[in-house]
Tab-separated table of C-alpha atoms in Angstrom:
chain	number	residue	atom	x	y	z
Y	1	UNK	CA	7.511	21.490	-13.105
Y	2	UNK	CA	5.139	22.055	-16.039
Y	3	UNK	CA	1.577	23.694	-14.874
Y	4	UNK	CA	2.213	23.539	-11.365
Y	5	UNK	CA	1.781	26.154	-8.682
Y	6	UNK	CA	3.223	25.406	-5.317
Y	7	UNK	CA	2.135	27.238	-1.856
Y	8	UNK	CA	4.102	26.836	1.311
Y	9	UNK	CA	2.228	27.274	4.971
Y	10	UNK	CA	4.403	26.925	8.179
Y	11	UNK	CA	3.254	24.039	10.359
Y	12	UNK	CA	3.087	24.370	13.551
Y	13	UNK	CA	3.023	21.308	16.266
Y	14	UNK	CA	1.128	18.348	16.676
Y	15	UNK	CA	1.433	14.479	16.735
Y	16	UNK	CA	2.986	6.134	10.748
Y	17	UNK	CA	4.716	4.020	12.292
Y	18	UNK	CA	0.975	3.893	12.203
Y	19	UNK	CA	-0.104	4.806	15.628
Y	20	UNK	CA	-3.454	5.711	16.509
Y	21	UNK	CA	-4.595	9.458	18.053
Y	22	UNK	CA	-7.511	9.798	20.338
Y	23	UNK	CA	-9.193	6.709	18.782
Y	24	UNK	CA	-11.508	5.693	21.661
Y	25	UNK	CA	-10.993	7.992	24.561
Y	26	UNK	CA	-13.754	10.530	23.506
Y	27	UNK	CA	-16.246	8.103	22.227
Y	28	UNK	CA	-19.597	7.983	23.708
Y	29	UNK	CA	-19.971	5.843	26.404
Y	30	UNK	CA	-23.163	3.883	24.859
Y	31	UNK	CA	-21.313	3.189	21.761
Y	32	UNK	CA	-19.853	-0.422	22.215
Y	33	UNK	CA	-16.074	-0.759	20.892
Y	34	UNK	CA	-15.547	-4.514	19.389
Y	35	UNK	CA	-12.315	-5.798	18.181
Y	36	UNK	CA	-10.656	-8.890	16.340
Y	37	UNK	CA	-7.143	-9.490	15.301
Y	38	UNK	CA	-5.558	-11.971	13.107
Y	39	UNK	CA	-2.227	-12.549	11.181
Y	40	UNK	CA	-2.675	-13.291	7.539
Y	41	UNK	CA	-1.308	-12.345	4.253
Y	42	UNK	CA	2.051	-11.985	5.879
Y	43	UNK	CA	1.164	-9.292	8.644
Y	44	UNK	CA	-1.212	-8.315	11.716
Y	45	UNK	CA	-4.330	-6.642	11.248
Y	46	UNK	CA	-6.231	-5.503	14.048
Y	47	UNK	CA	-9.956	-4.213	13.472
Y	48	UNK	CA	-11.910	-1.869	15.563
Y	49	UNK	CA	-16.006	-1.493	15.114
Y	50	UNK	CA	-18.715	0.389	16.922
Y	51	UNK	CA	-21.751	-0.457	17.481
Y	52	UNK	CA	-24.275	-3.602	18.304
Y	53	UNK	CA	-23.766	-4.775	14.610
Y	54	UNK	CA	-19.758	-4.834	15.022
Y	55	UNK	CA	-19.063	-7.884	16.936
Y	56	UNK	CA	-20.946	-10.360	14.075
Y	57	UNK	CA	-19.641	-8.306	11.430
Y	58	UNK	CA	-15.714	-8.277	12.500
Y	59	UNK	CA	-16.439	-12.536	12.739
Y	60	UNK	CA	-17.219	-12.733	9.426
Y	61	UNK	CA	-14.091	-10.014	8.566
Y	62	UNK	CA	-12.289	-12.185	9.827
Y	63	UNK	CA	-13.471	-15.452	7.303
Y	64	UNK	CA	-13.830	-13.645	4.582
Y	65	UNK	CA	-9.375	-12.372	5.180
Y	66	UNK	CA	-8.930	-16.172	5.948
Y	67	UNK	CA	-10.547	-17.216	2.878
Y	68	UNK	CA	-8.365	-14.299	0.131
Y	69	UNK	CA	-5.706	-15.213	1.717
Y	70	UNK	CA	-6.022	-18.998	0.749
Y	71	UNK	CA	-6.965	-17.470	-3.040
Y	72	UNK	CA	-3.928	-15.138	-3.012
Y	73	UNK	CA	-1.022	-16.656	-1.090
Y	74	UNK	CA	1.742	-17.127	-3.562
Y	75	UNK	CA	3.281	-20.172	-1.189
Y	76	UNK	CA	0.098	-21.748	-0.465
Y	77	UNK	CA	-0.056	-24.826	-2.655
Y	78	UNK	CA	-3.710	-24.815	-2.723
Y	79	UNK	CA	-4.259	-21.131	-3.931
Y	80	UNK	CA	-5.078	-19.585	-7.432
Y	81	UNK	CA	-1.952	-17.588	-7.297
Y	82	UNK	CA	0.384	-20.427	-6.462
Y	83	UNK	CA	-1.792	-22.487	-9.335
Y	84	UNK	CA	-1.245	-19.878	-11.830
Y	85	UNK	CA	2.607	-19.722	-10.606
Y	86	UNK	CA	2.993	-23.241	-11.447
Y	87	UNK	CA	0.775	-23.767	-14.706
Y	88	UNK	CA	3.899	-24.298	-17.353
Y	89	UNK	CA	1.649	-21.702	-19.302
Y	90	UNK	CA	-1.558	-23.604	-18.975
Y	91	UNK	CA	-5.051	-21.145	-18.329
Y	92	UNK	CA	-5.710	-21.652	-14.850
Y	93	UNK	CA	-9.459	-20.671	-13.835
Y	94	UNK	CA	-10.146	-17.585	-11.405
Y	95	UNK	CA	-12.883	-16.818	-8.551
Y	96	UNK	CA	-14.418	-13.252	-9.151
Y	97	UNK	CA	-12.021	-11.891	-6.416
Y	98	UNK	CA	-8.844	-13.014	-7.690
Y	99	UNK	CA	-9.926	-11.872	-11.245
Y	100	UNK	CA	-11.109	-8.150	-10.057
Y	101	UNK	CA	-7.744	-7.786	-7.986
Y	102	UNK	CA	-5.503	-9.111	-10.946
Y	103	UNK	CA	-7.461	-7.509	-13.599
Y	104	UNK	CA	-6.883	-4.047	-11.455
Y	105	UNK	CA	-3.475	-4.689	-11.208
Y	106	UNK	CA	-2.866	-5.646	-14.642
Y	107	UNK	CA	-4.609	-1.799	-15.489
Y	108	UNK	CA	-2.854	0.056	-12.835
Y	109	UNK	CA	0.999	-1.207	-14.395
Y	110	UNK	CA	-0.112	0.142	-17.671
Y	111	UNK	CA	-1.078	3.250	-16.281
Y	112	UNK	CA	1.757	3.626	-14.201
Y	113	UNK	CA	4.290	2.828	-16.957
Y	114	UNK	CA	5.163	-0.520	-15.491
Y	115	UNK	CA	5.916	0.973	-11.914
Y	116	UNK	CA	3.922	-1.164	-10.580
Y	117	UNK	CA	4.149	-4.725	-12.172
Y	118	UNK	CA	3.096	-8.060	-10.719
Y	119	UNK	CA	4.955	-10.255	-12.189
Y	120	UNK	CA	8.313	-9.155	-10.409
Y	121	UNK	CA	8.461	-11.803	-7.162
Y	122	UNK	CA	11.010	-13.834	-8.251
Y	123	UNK	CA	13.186	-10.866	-8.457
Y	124	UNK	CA	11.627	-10.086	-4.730
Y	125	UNK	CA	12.413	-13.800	-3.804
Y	126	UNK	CA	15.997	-13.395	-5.102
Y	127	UNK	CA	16.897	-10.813	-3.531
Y	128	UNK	CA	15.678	-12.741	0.109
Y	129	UNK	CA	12.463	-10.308	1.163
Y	130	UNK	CA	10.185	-13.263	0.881
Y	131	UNK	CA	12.333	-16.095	3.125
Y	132	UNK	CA	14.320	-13.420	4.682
Y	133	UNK	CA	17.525	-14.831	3.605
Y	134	UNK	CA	18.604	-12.026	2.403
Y	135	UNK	CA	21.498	-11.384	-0.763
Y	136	UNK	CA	22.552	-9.116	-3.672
Y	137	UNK	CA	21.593	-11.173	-6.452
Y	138	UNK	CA	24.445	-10.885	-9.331
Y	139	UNK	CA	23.984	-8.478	-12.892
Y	140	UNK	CA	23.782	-12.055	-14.430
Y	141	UNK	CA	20.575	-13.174	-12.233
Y	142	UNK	CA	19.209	-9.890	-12.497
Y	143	UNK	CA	18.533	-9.508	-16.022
Y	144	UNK	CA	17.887	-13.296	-16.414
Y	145	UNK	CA	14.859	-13.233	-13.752
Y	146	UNK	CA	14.123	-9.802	-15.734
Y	147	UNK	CA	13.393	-11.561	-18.760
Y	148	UNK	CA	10.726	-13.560	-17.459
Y	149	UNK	CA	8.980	-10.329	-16.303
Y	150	UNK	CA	6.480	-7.670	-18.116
Y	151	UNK	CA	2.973	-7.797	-16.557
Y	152	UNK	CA	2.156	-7.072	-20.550
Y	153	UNK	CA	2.826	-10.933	-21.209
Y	154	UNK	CA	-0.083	-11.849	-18.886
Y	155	UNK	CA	-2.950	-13.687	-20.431
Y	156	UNK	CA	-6.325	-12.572	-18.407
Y	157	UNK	CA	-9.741	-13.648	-20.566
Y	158	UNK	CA	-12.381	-16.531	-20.189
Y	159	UNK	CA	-12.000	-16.302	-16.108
Y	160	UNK	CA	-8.555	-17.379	-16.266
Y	161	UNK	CA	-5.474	-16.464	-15.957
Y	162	UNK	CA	-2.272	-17.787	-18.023
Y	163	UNK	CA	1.158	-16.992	-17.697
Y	164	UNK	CA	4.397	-17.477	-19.878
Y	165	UNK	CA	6.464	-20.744	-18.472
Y	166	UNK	CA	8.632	-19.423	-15.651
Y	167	UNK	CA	6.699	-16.257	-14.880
Y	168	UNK	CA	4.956	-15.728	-11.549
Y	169	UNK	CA	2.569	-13.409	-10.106
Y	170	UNK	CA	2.563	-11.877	-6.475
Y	171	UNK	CA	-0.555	-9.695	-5.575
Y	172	UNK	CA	0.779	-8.338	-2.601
Y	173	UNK	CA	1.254	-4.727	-3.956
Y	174	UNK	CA	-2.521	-4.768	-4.399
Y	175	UNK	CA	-3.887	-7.412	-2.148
Y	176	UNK	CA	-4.178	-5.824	1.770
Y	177	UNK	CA	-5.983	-2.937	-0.104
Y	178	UNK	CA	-8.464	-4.657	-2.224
Y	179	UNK	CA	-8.740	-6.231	1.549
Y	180	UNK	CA	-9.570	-3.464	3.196
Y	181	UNK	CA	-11.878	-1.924	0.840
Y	182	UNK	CA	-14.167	-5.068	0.387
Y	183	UNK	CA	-13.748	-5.293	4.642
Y	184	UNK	CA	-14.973	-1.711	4.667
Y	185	UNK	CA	-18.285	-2.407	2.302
Y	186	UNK	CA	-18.886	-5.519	4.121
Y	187	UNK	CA	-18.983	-3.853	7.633
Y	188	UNK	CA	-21.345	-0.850	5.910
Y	189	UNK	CA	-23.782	-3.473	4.330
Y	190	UNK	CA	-24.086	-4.907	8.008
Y	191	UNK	CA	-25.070	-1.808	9.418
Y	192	UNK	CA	-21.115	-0.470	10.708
Y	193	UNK	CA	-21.075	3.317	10.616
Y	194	UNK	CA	-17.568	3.517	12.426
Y	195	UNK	CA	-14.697	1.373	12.439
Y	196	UNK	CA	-10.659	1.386	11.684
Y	197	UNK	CA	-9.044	-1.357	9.795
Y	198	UNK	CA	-5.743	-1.457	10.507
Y	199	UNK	CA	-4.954	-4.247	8.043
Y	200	UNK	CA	-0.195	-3.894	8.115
Y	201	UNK	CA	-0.324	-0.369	8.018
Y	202	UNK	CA	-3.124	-0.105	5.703
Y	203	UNK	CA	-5.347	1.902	7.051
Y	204	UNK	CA	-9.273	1.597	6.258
Y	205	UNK	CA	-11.760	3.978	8.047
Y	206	UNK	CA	-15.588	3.262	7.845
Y	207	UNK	CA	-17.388	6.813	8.981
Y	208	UNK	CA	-15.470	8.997	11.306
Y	209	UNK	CA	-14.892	8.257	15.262
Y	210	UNK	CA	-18.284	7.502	17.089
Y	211	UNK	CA	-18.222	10.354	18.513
Y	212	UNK	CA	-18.593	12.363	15.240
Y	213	UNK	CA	-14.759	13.690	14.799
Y	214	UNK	CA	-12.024	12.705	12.664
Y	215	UNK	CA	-9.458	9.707	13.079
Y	216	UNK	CA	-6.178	10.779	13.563
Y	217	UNK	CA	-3.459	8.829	12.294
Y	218	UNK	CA	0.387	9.505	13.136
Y	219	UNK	CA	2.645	9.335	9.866
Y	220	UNK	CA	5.794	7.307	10.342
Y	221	UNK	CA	8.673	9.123	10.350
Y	222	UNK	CA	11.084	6.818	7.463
Y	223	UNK	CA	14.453	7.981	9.218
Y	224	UNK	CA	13.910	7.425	12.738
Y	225	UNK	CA	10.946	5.953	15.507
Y	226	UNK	CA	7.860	8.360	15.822
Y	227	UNK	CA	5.730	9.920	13.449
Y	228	UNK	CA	7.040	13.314	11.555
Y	229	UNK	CA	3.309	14.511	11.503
Y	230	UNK	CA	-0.371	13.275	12.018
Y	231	UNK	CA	-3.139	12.854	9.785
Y	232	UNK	CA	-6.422	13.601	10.020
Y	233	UNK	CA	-9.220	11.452	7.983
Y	234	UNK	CA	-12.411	9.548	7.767
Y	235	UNK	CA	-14.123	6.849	5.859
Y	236	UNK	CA	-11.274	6.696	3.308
Y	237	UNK	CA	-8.111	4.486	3.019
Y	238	UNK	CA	-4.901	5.555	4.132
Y	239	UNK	CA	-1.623	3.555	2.739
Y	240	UNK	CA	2.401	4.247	3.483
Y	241	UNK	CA	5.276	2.892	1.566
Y	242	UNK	CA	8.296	3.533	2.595
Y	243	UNK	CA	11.913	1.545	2.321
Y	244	UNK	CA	11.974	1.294	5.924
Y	245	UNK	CA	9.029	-1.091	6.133
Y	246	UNK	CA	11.629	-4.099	5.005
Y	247	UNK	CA	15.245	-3.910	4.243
Y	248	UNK	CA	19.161	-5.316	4.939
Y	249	UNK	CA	22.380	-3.355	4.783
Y	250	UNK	CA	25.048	-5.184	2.424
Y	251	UNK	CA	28.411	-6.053	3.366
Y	252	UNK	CA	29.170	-3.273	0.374
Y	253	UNK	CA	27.389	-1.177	3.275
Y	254	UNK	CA	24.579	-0.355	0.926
Y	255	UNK	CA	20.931	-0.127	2.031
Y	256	UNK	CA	18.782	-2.090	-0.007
Y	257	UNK	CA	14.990	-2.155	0.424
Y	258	UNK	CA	11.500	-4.651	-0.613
Y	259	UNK	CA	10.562	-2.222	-2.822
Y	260	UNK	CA	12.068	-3.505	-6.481
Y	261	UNK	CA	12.027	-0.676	-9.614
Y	262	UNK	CA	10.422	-3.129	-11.932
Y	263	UNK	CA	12.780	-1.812	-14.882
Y	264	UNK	CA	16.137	-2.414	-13.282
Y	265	UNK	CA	15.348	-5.507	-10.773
Y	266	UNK	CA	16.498	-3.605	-7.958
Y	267	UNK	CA	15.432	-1.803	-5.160
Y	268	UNK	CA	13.712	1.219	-6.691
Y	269	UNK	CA	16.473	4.874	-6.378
Y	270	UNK	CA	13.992	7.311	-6.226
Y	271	UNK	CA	14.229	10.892	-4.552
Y	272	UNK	CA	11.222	9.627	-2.009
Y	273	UNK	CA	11.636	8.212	1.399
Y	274	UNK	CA	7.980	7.630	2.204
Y	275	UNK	CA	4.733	8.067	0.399
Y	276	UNK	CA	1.174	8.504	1.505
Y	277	UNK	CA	-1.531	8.066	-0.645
Y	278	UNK	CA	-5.327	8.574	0.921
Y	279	UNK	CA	-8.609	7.882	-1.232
Y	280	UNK	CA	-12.019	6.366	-1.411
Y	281	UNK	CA	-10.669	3.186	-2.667
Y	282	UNK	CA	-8.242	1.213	-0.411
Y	283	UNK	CA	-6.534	-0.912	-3.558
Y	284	UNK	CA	-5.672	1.679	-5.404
Y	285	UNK	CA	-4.031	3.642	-2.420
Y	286	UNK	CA	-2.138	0.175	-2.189
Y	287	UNK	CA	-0.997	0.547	-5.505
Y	288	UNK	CA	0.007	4.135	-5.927
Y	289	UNK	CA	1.824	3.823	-2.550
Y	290	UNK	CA	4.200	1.773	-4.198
Y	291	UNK	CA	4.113	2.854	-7.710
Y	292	UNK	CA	4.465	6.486	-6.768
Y	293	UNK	CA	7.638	5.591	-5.219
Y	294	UNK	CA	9.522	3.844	-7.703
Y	295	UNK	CA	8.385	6.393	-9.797
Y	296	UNK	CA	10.058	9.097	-7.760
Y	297	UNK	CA	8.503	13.261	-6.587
Y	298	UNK	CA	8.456	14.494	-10.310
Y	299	UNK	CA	6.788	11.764	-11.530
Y	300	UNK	CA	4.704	10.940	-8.854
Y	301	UNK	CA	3.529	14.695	-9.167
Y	302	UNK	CA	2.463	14.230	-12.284
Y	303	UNK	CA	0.829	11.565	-12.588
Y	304	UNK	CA	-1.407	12.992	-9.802
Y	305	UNK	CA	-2.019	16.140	-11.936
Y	306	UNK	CA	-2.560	13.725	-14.951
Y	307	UNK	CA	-4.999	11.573	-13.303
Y	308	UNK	CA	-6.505	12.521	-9.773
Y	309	UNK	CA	-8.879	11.373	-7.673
Y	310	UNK	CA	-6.310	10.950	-4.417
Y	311	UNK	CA	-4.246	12.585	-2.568
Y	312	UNK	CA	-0.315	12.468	-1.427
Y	313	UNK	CA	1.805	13.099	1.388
Y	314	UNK	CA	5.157	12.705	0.101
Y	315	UNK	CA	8.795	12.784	2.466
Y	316	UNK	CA	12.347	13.311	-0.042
Y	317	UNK	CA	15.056	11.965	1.286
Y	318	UNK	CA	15.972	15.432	2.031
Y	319	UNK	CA	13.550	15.629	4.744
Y	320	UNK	CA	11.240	18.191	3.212
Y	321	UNK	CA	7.366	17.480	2.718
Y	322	UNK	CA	5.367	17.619	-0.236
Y	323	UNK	CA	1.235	17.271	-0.010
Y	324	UNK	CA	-1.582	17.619	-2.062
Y	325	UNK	CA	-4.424	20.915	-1.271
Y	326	UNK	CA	-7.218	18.384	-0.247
Y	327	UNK	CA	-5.664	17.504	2.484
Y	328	UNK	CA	-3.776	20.337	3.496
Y	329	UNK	CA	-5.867	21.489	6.746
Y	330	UNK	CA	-5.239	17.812	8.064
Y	331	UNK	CA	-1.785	17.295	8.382
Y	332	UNK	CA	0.040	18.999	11.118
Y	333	UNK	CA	3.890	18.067	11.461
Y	334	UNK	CA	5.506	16.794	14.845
Y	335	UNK	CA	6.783	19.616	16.171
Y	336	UNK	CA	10.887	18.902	14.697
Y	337	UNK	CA	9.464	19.583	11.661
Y	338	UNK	CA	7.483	22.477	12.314
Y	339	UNK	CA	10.327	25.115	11.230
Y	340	UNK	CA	10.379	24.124	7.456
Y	341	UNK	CA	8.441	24.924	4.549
Y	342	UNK	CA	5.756	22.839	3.349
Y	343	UNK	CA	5.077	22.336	-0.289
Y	344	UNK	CA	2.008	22.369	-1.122
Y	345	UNK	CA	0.795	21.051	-4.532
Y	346	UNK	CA	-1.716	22.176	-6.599
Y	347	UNK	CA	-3.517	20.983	-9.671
């Protein structure tokens, strides 16, 4: 690959599926742990906070989730999203939140080429992922959901959004991100120097551990239970797609998975089985998580070297391991993959 130098270290041992390492058992014992859980936006999220601030600040988490979710919820009949679905191309206004988080999205598909594009969930509803009733939508349905497509065709100006007739939006590529980044700025405002937001899989970190160290996060292994390594991180956003997060074998005995190639209407055939992004800013983690693998390891590598500002831990469907240098004293692989060579990527 053009202008690209990679190293190789051999791991050693250690320990997403996203399980937790050593969250809580060496915390000091005058640090108070609070917690809160709720299921919205389609998944659990569990919160963890430390300190005599947390337990006010993780109640009003928890409204302020409750209340984007009744903005962004594409079945909600009361919500901006489901409004703007619905509109028969009529401007439909926006709150500031739902503006930032489609304006951002609208940016990242043009900078990602159209891997990541909005506008694709009735091709996500056709093929069953939202209802679970799950199919193999024809050629014929495929290129005729296709056409009304193209997050280019969205209208976003005056505070409102408008949308070709038969077009619909779904902000779920972007939406538990954006969540977890405000969640994170809200609990720092009120005081929070340590917390983990564990919002599906999302990971948000405010500060490190209360007892000064890192969090350590396990990296799901995408072919099989466990983790195939375990991250190390603070105050930073952590995000993994993978195919094995929602999928259905075919009676053609084909594997098909949530993730849809926004060119093709189908579940994106990429060389990746599971990709990591970890930054300062939880949304667009969220994004490139799934972007990065439609867009597959060559062009997911450059686009980082093009653009920055994050880094990746990348599994082929090989097996082998690709990861950017910033974070390459913090991963250590489970101990099965110990044996192999790492590639390490540099700008």
């Amino acid at each position: 690959m053009r202008n690209k130098r990679f190293l190789s270290f051999s791991a050693l041992t250690a320990a997403f599926s996203l399980f937790l390492s050593g969250c809580a058992g060496s915390q000091e014992a005058s640090v108070q742990e609070h917690t809160a859980e709720l299921f919205a936006m389609g998944t659990y999220m569990n919160f963890t906070a430390y300190g005599e601030q947390a337990d006010a600040a993780l109640d009003e988490a928890v409204s302020y989730v409750e209340e984007w979710e009744s903005l962004w919820s594409v079945t909600d009949e009361n919500s901006e999203i489901y409004a703007a679905n619905h509109s028969n191309g009529r401007p439909v206004p926006l709150s500031t939140e739902t503006e930032n988080l489609l304006r951002f999205a609208l940016e990242m598909s043009g900078q990602t080429q159209g891997a990541l594009d909005p506008t694709i969930y009735p091709l996500v509803s056709a093929w069953g992922f939202i209802d679970q009733e799950y199919r193999i939508p024809s050629d014929e349905e495929i290129q005729e959901l296709l056409s009304l497509t193209g997050y280019e065709k969205v209208t976003l100006e005056n505070h409102a959004v408008t949308l070709p007739e038969g077009m619909q939006l779904d902000l779920g590529a972007v939406g538990k991100g954006y969540t977890g980044e405000l969640l994170a700025d809200h609990l720092k405002e009120q005081g929070v120097t340590s917390a983990l937001l564990d919002i599906g899989g999302n990971i948000q970190m405010v500060g490190p551990k209360p007892d000064g160290t890192k969090w350590r996060l396990g990296i799901r292994n995408p072919f099989e239970d466990g983790s195939f390594g375990t991250l190390e991180a603070q105050d930073c956003a952590v995000v993994t797609s993978g195919g094995y997060e929602r999928y259905f074998t075919g009676e053609d005995g084909t594997t098909y998975w949530h993730i849809l190639d926004p060119a093709t209407g189908r579940p994106a055939d990429s060389d990746l089985a599971s990709v990591t992004i970890i930054g300062d800013s939880g949304v667009l983690c969220d994004a490139l998580s799934t972007a990065i693998f439609v867009m597959g390891l060559e062009e997911g590598i450059q686009y980082w070297e093009t653009y920055g500002g994050f880094d990746m831990l990348l599994m082929t469907l090989d097996g082998e391991i690709y990861l950017t240098e910033g974070i390459e004293e913090n991963f250590t692989p489970e101990e099965e993959f110990s044996g192999q060579t790492i590639h390490v990527m540099e700008a």
